[in-house]
Coordinates of C-alpha atoms in Angstrom, one line a residue:
X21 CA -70.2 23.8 -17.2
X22 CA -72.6 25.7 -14.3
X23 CA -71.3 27.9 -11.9
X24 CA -72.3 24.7 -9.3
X25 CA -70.1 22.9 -11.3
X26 CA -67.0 24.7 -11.5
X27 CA -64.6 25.1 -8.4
X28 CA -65.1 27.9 -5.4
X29 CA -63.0 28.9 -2.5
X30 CA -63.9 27.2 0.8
X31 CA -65.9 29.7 2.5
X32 CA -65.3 30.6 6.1
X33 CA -68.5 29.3 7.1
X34 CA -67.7 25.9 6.2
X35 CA -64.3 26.2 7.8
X36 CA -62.8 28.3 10.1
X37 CA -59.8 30.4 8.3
X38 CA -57.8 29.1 10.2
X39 CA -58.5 25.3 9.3
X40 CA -58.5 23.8 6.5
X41 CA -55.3 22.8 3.7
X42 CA -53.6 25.9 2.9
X43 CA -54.2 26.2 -0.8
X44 CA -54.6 29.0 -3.1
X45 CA -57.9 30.7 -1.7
X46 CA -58.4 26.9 -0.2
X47 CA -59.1 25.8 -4.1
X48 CA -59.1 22.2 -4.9
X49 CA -55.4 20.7 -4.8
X50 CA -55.1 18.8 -8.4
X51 CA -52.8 16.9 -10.1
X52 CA -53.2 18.0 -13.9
X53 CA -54.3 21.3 -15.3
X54 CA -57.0 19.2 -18.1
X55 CA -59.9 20.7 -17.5
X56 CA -59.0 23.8 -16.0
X57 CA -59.1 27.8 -17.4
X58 CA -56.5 29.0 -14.6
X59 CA -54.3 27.6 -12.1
X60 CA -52.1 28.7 -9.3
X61 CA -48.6 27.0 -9.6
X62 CA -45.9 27.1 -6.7
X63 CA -42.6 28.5 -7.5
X64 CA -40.1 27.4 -4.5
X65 CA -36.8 29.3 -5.5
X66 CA -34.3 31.8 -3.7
X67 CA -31.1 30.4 -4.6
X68 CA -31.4 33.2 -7.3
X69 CA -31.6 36.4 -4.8
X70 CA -28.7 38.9 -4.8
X71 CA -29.0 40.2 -1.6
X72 CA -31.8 38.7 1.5
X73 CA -33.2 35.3 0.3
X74 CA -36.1 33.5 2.0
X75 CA -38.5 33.5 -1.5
X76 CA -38.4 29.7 -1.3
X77 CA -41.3 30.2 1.3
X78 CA -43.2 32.8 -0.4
X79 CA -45.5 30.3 -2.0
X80 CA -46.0 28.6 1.4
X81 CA -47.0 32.0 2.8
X82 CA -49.4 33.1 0.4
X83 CA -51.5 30.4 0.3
X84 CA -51.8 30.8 3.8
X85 CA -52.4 34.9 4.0
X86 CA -55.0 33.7 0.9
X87 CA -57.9 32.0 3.2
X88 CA -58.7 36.2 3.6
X89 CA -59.8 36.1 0.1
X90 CA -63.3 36.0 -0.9
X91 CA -65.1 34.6 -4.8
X92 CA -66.5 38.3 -5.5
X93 CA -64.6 41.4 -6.1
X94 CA -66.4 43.6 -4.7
X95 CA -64.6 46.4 -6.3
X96 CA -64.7 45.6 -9.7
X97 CA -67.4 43.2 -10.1
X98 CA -65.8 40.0 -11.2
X99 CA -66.6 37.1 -10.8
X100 CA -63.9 34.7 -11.8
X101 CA -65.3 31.4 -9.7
X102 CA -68.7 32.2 -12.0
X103 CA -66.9 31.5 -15.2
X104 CA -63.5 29.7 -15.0
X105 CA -62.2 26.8 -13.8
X106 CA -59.5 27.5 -11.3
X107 CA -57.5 25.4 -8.8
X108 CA -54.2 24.8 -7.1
X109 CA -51.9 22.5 -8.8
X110 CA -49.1 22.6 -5.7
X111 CA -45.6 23.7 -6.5
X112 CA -43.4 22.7 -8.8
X113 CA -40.4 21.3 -7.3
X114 CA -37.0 23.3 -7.8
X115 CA -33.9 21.8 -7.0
X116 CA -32.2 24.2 -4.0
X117 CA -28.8 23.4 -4.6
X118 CA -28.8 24.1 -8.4
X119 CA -30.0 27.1 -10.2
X120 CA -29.4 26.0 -13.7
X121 CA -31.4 22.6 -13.0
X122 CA -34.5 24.6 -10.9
X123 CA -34.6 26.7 -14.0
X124 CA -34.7 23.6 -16.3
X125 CA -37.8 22.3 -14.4
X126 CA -39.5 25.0 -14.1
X127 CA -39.4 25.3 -17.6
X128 CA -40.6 21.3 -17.8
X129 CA -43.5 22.5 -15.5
X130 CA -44.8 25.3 -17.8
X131 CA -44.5 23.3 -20.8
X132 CA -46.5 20.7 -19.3
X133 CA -48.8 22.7 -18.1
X134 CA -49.8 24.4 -21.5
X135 CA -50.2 21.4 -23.0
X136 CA -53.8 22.7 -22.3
X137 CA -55.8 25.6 -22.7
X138 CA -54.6 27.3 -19.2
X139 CA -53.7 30.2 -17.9
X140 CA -50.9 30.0 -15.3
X141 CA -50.8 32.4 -12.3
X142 CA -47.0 31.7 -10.5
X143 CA -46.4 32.1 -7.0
X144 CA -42.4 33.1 -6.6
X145 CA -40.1 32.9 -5.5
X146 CA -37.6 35.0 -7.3
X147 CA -37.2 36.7 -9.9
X148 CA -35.4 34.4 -11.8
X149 CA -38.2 32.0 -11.9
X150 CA -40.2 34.1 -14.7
X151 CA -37.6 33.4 -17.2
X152 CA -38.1 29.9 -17.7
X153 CA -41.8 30.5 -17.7
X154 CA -41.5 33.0 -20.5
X155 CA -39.5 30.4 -22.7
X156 CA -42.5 27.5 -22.7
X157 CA -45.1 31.0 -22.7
X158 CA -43.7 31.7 -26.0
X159 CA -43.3 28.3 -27.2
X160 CA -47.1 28.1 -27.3
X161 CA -47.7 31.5 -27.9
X162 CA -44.9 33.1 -30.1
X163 CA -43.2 36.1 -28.4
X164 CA -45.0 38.3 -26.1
X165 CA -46.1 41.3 -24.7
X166 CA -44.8 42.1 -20.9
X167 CA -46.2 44.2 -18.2
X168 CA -43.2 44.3 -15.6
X169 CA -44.2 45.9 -12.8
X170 CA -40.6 45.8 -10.1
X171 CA -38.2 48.4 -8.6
X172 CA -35.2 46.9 -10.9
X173 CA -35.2 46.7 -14.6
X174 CA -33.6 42.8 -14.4
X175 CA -31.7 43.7 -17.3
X176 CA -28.3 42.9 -15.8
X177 CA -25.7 41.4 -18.1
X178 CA -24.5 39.0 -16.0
X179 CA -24.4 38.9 -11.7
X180 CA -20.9 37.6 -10.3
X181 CA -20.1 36.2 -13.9
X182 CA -23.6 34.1 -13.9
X183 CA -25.9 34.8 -16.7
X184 CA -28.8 33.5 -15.2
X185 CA -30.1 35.0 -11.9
X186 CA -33.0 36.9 -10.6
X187 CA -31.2 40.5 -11.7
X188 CA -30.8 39.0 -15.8
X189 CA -34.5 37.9 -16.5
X190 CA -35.6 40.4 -18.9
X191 CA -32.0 40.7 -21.0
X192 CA -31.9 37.2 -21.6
X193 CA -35.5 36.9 -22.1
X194 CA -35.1 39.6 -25.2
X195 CA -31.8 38.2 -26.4
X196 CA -34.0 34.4 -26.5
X197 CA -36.5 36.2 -28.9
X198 CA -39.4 35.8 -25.8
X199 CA -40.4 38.8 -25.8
X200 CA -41.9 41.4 -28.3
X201 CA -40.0 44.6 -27.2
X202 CA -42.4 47.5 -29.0
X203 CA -45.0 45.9 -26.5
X204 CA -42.7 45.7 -23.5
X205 CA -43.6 48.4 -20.3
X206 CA -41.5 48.8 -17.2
X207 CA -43.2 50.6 -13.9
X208 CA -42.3 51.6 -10.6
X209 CA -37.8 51.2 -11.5
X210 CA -36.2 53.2 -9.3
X211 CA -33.1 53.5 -6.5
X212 CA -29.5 53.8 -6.5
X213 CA -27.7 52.6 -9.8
X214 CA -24.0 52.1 -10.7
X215 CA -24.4 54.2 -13.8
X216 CA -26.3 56.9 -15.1
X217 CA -27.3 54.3 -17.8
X218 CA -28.7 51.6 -15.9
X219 CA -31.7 51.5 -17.6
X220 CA -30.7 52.5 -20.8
X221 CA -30.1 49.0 -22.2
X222 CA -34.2 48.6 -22.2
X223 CA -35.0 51.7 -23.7
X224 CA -32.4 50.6 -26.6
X225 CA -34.4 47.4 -27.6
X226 CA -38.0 49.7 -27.5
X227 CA -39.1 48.8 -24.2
X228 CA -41.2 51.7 -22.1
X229 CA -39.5 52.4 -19.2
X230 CA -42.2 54.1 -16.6
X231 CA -39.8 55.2 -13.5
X232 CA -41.5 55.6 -10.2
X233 CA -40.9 59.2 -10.0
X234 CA -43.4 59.4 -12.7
X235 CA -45.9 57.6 -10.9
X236 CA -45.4 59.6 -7.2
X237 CA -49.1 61.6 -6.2
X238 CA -51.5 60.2 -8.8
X239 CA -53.5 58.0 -10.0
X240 CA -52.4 55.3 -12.5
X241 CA -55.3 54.4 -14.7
X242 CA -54.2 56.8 -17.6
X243 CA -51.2 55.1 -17.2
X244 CA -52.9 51.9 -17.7
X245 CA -54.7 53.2 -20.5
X246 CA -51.9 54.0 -22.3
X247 CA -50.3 50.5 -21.4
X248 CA -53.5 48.6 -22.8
X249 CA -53.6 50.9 -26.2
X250 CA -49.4 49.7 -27.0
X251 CA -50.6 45.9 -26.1
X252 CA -53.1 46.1 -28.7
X253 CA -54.7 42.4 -28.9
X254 CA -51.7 40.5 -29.3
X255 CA -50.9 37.8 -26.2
X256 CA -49.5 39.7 -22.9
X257 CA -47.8 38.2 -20.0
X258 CA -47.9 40.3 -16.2
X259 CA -44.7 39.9 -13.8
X260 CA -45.2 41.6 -10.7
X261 CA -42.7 41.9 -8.4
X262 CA -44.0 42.9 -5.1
X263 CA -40.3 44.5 -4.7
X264 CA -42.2 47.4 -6.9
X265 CA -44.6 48.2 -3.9
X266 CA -43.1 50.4 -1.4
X267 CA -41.6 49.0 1.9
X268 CA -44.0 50.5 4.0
X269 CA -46.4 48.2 2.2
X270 CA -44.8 44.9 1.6
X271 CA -41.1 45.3 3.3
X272 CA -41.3 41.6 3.2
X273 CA -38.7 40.9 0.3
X274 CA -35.1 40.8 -0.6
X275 CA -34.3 43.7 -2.3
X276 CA -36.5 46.5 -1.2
X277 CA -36.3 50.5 -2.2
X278 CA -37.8 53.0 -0.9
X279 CA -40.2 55.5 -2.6
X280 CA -42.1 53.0 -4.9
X281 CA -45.7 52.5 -5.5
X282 CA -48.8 52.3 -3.3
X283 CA -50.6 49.3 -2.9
X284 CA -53.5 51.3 -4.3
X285 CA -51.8 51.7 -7.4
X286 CA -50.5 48.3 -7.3
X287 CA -54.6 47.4 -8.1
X288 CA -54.9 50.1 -10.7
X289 CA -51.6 48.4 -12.4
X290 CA -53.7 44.8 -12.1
X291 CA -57.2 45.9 -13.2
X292 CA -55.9 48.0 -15.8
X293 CA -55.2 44.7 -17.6
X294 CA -59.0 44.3 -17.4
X295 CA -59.2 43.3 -21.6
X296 CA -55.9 42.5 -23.0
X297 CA -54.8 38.9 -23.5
X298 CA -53.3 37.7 -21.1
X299 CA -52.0 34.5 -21.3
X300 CA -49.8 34.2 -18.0
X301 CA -49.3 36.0 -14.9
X302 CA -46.5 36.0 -11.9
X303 CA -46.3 37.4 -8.4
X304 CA -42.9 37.0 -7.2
X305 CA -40.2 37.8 -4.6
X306 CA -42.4 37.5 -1.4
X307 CA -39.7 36.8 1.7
X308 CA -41.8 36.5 4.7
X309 CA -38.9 36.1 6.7
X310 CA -38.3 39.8 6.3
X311 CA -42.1 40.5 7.4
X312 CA -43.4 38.8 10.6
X313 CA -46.9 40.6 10.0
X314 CA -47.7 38.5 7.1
X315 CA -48.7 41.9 5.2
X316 CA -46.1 41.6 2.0
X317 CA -47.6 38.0 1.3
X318 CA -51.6 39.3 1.8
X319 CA -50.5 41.3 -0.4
X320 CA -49.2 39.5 -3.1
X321 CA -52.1 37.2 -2.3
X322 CA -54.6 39.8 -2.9
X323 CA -52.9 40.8 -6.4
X324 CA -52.6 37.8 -7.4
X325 CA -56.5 37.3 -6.7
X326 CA -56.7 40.7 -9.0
X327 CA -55.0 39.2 -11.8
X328 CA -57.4 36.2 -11.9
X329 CA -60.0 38.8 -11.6
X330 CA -59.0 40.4 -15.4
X331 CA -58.5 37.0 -16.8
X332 CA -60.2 36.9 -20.2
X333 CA -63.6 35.3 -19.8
X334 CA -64.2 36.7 -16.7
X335 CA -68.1 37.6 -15.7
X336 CA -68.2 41.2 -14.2
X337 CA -71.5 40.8 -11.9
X338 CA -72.8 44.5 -10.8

């Protein structure tokens, strides 16, 4: 297929930013993922928050915050529009009066979409939404590497007696066998805990637990280097929770903490994934209720742009 061929984001020259059907980067709306190397899926869902919920609109938001968003990268070079496939399949539609059942066709969603050679790039929603995505992820591609970038390890036991919720993603997602744990990395965890050993449960099964405090003042591409060495080649799926950004850069969300990451070293986390294989990728737990500037969902817009940026196959263009 030619570059003329393959999809592009409708430029603002041939409509205003402001016009125009608020897709993913204003991509083609489809109906099937046949044909396609990546999509952008929709993942409506709040009914899983802890705390301030308003996630259900995050997809909503950064579509919209998206028409910013430009084919080149003028930072890195890539050129994703040059060599992939890409559209907007629309959201998949969650049920908001039952978690168990949004969870369920979520799942449904995934494993319909990987029925073909895609990537998936979900727009959340909570937290809670990446479980069900890692169960038909694995299906297809056995248990996988995680980069799980997020102020919280989500390794609760249980929240109120529920097993499934936003804060219990990554537990159950190692007890299901999703996961492959010596190629498993945490960054940005931080705040207030109710015990010393909060986090201890992920460094038991093997995971890499990178706190913020080891990230404060510097640069994260060693980091990321490291990171790319312990995925080796083996399939890797990215989970960013924009809650792992510092409020001063994306307040909008329902559990924020203070002292996390930069959104400059949100990108080095993103296009330090430039050559592993990844197979999936999530932005999640965008609340623009909680930010009237629309700034947490460019954001997440913009990193979600960045993860379709290190996509394998990817031209870099210099």
């Amino acid at each position: 297929m030619s570059i003329a061929e393959r999809n592009q984001p409708l430029g603002g020259n041939a409509m205003p930013r402001f016009g125009g059907i608020a897709t993913m980067m204003r991509l083609p709306k489809v109906e099937t993922a046949a044909g396609l190397d990546a999509v952008f899926v929709g993942l409506p869902l709040d009914i899983g928050t802890s705390n301030r919920s308003g996630t259900r609109f995050g997809p909503r938001e950064i579509r919209n915050e998206s028409v910013l968003l430009r084919p080149y990268n003028m930072g890195t070079g890539a050129a994703p529009f040059d060599s992939l496939q890409v559209a907007d399949i629309g959201d998949i539609a969650t049920n908001p009066y039952n978690l168990l059942d949004s969870v369920a066709r979520i799942e449904a969603g995934y494993r319909d979409l990987l029925q073909y050679d895609v990537i998936p790039l979900g727009l959340g929603g909570d937290h809670t939404v990446t479980l069900p995505i890692l169960r038909a992820i694995a299906a297809k591609h056995g248990p996988v590497g995680l980069i799980h970038v997020d102020a919280h390890a989500d390794i609760n036991d249980e929240m109120f007696g529920e097993k499934i919720a936003h804060g219990t993603t990554f537990r159950r997602a190692q007890e299901e066998g999703l996961l492959a744990a010596d190629r498993v990395v945490q960054i940005g965890l931080r705040g207030s805990g109710y015990a010393a050993e909060d986090f201890d449960w992920a460094r038991r099964q093997g995971f890499r637990v990178v706190p913020a405090e080891a990230c404060w003042n510097h640069s994260l591409q060693g980091l990321m280097q490291e990171v790319r060495q312990q995925m080796g080649g083996g399939p890797v799926y990215l989970s960013f929770d924009i809650d792992g950004i510092d409020p001063a850069f994306a307040p909008g969300t329902g559990t924020p903490e203070v002292a996390g990451l930069t959104s400059v070293q949100a990108l080095e986390i993103v296009r330090g994934c430039q050559g592993l294989n990844l197979v999936g990728c999530d932005l999640v737990e965008v609340s623009p209720p909680y930010d009237t500037t629309g700034n947490t969902a460019l954001l997440g817009a913009n990193l979600l742009f960045e993860m379709l940026c290190v996509l394998p196959g990817v031209v870099i263009r210099r």
